[in-house]
Amino acid sequence: MVSQSTRNDVRDLHVVLGAGPAGSTLAGELARRGHEVRLVDRSGDGPAPEGVTRARGDVGTLEGAREAVRGAAVVHHCVNVAYHLQTEVMPGVQEAVLGAVEAEGARLVVLDTLYPYGETHGEVMTEETPWRATSAKGRMRAALDERYLATHRAGRARVVLGRSADFTGPGVLNSTLGGAVFPGALTGGEVLGLGDIDLPHSYTDIRAVAAGLATLGEHPEGDGRVWHLPTAPARTTREVLRMIEERVRRPLRLHVMTRPRAFGPFDEVFMDAYAELFYQHTEAQVMDSTAIQDAFGLRPVDLGTTLDDTLAWYRDLLAARR
């Protein structure tokens, strides 16, 4: 477990909860910015970015969460669980993390999703878009977010939320622009497209997710609200796939899935749980991140750069597996 410490390190300790692609990339970004960083997950194993300390912790209980965040000035909540467990598990994680940051006097930065907006019928999503979710996961996320913001308004803890579109980028596997696309593009295997690939769809580079969350962690004046993390202008999924074709210099063996079913890295359990969110691929999904860009001078990663770097990462991954 995380070692006991005193509050003498409150000056700059950032604790990142969750060591998936978002948490790990964020931990590295914070370390590069000169912060002391503790990266916590249930195992505490695996590689850590340079300058980052790995630790084992269970944030499913208040006791475990308090131990995990002890001594932190800022806590970054990047914990997620399997889709079929989210509505059952995530409220308990929230309760534990909120209790821990309140007890420790730490600020809380939460990595969030677009699910609370629900079906937008193609409307561009801004921070002012109403929350109209009808899916179980969307309603659950909206309820969590209401509680985060209510906690901030009540003065119990300082909280800020950063929302991301679908992840993509180096290290991202379980995404609609991840492990179901890049390996097939590089090897001549099948490449998955979901729903109507001629609709615009926003994808957020995982490094822009990290930069946005790190910046929110450094700027308490942004607390008490939702921000959209820096995201490149939306392109149609077909355009994105054509950009990949240009880079791999071969036509893609495209398989378009018009309804959710198991394919590649997405097994039946995942797709059954994801089915209620499939509307994201049958209507335009366009997220605007102007607010955070203007407020903090952030810029999204250019989509071409994202694709170049992600293809390079997957080449190395495939080579290491041979």
CSV table of C-alpha atoms in Angstrom, one decimal, residues 151-273:
chain,number,residue,atom,x,y,z
A,151,THR,CA,-19.5,19.1,-3.4
A,152,HIS,CA,-17.5,22.0,-4.8
A,153,ARG,CA,-20.4,24.4,-4.3
A,154,ALA,CA,-20.8,23.3,-0.7
A,155,GLY,CA,-17.2,24.0,0.0
A,156,ARG,CA,-16.4,20.5,1.0
A,157,ALA,CA,-13.7,20.0,-1.6
A,158,ARG,CA,-12.4,21.9,-4.7
A,159,VAL,CA,-13.3,19.9,-7.8
A,160,VAL,CA,-12.9,20.4,-11.5
A,161,LEU,CA,-14.0,18.1,-14.4
A,162,GLY,CA,-12.3,17.6,-17.7
A,163,ARG,CA,-14.3,15.9,-20.5
A,164,SER,CA,-12.8,14.0,-23.4
A,165,ALA,CA,-14.1,12.7,-26.6
A,166,ASP,CA,-13.0,9.2,-27.7
A,167,PHE,CA,-9.4,8.6,-26.8
A,168,THR,CA,-6.7,8.0,-29.5
A,169,GLY,CA,-3.0,8.2,-29.6
A,170,PRO,CA,0.1,6.3,-28.5
A,171,GLY,CA,-0.7,3.7,-25.9
A,172,VAL,CA,-4.5,3.7,-26.5
A,173,LEU,CA,-5.8,0.2,-27.2
A,174,ASN,CA,-9.5,0.0,-26.2
A,175,SER,CA,-10.9,2.7,-28.3
A,176,THR,CA,-12.8,2.9,-31.6
A,177,LEU,CA,-9.6,4.5,-33.0
A,178,GLY,CA,-7.2,2.1,-31.3
A,179,GLY,CA,-6.6,-1.6,-31.3
A,180,ALA,CA,-9.4,-2.3,-33.8
A,181,VAL,CA,-7.9,0.0,-36.4
A,182,PHE,CA,-4.1,0.4,-36.3
A,183,PRO,CA,-2.9,-3.2,-36.2
A,184,GLY,CA,-5.1,-4.2,-39.2
A,185,ALA,CA,-3.9,-1.1,-41.0
A,186,LEU,CA,-0.3,-2.0,-40.5
A,187,THR,CA,-0.6,-5.7,-41.3
A,188,GLY,CA,-3.3,-5.8,-43.9
A,189,GLY,CA,-5.9,-7.3,-41.5
A,190,GLU,CA,-9.4,-6.1,-41.0
A,191,VAL,CA,-10.0,-2.5,-39.8
A,192,LEU,CA,-13.2,-1.7,-37.9
A,193,GLY,CA,-15.5,1.2,-38.5
A,194,LEU,CA,-18.6,1.7,-36.4
A,195,GLY,CA,-22.0,3.0,-37.5
A,196,ASP,CA,-22.1,5.7,-40.1
A,197,ILE,CA,-18.5,6.5,-40.9
A,198,ASP,CA,-19.4,9.5,-43.0
A,199,LEU,CA,-20.5,11.5,-40.0
A,200,PRO,CA,-18.0,13.8,-38.2
A,201,HIS,CA,-16.5,12.4,-35.0
A,202,SER,CA,-14.3,14.0,-32.5
A,203,TYR,CA,-11.2,12.1,-31.2
A,204,THR,CA,-9.0,13.4,-28.4
A,205,ASP,CA,-5.3,12.7,-28.4
A,206,ILE,CA,-4.4,11.0,-25.1
A,207,ARG,CA,-1.5,13.5,-24.8
A,208,ALA,CA,-3.9,16.4,-25.0
A,209,VAL,CA,-6.0,14.7,-22.4
A,210,ALA,CA,-3.0,14.7,-20.1
A,211,ALA,CA,-2.0,18.3,-20.9
A,212,GLY,CA,-5.5,19.5,-20.2
A,213,LEU,CA,-5.8,17.6,-16.9
A,214,ALA,CA,-2.4,18.7,-15.8
A,215,THR,CA,-3.2,22.3,-16.6
A,216,LEU,CA,-6.5,22.1,-14.6
A,217,GLY,CA,-4.5,20.7,-11.7
A,218,GLU,CA,-2.2,23.7,-11.8
A,219,HIS,CA,-4.9,26.3,-12.1
A,220,PRO,CA,-7.4,26.4,-9.2
A,221,GLU,CA,-9.1,29.4,-10.8
A,222,GLY,CA,-10.7,26.8,-13.1
A,223,ASP,CA,-12.4,24.8,-10.4
A,224,GLY,CA,-16.1,24.3,-9.9
A,225,ARG,CA,-17.0,23.6,-13.5
A,226,VAL,CA,-16.7,21.3,-16.5
A,227,TRP,CA,-14.1,21.9,-19.2
A,228,HIS,CA,-13.7,20.1,-22.6
A,229,LEU,CA,-10.2,18.9,-23.0
A,230,PRO,CA,-8.2,20.1,-26.1
A,231,THR,CA,-9.6,18.2,-29.1
A,232,ALA,CA,-8.7,18.6,-32.8
A,233,PRO,CA,-11.5,19.6,-35.2
A,234,ALA,CA,-13.8,16.7,-35.9
A,235,ARG,CA,-13.4,14.8,-39.2
A,236,THR,CA,-15.6,12.1,-40.6
A,237,THR,CA,-14.3,8.6,-39.6
A,238,ARG,CA,-14.0,7.8,-43.3
A,239,GLU,CA,-11.6,10.8,-43.7
A,240,VAL,CA,-9.6,9.6,-40.7
A,241,LEU,CA,-9.3,6.1,-42.3
A,242,ARG,CA,-8.2,7.6,-45.6
A,243,MET,CA,-5.5,9.6,-43.7
A,244,ILE,CA,-4.3,6.3,-42.3
A,245,GLU,CA,-4.4,4.7,-45.7
A,246,GLU,CA,-2.1,7.4,-47.0
A,247,ARG,CA,0.3,6.8,-44.2
A,248,VAL,CA,0.5,3.0,-44.5
A,249,ARG,CA,0.4,3.2,-48.3
A,250,ARG,CA,-2.2,0.5,-48.7
A,251,PRO,CA,-6.0,0.4,-48.9
A,252,LEU,CA,-7.6,-0.7,-45.7
A,253,ARG,CA,-9.7,-3.9,-45.4
A,254,LEU,CA,-12.6,-2.0,-43.9
A,255,HIS,CA,-15.3,-3.8,-42.0
A,256,VAL,CA,-18.2,-1.4,-41.1
A,257,MET,CA,-20.3,-2.6,-38.2
A,258,THR,CA,-23.8,-1.1,-38.3
A,259,ARG,CA,-24.9,-2.6,-35.0
A,260,PRO,CA,-22.9,-3.7,-31.9
A,261,ARG,CA,-21.5,-7.2,-31.9
A,262,ALA,CA,-18.2,-8.8,-30.9
A,263,PHE,CA,-15.2,-7.9,-33.2
A,264,GLY,CA,-11.4,-7.9,-32.6
A,265,PRO,CA,-10.5,-6.5,-29.2
A,266,PHE,CA,-14.2,-5.9,-28.3
A,267,ASP,CA,-15.7,-9.1,-27.0
A,268,GLU,CA,-19.3,-9.9,-26.5
A,269,VAL,CA,-19.4,-8.8,-22.9
A,270,PHE,CA,-18.0,-5.4,-23.9
A,271,MET,CA,-20.3,-4.9,-26.9
A,272,ASP,CA,-23.4,-5.9,-25.0
A,273,ALA,CA,-22.5,-3.2,-22.4
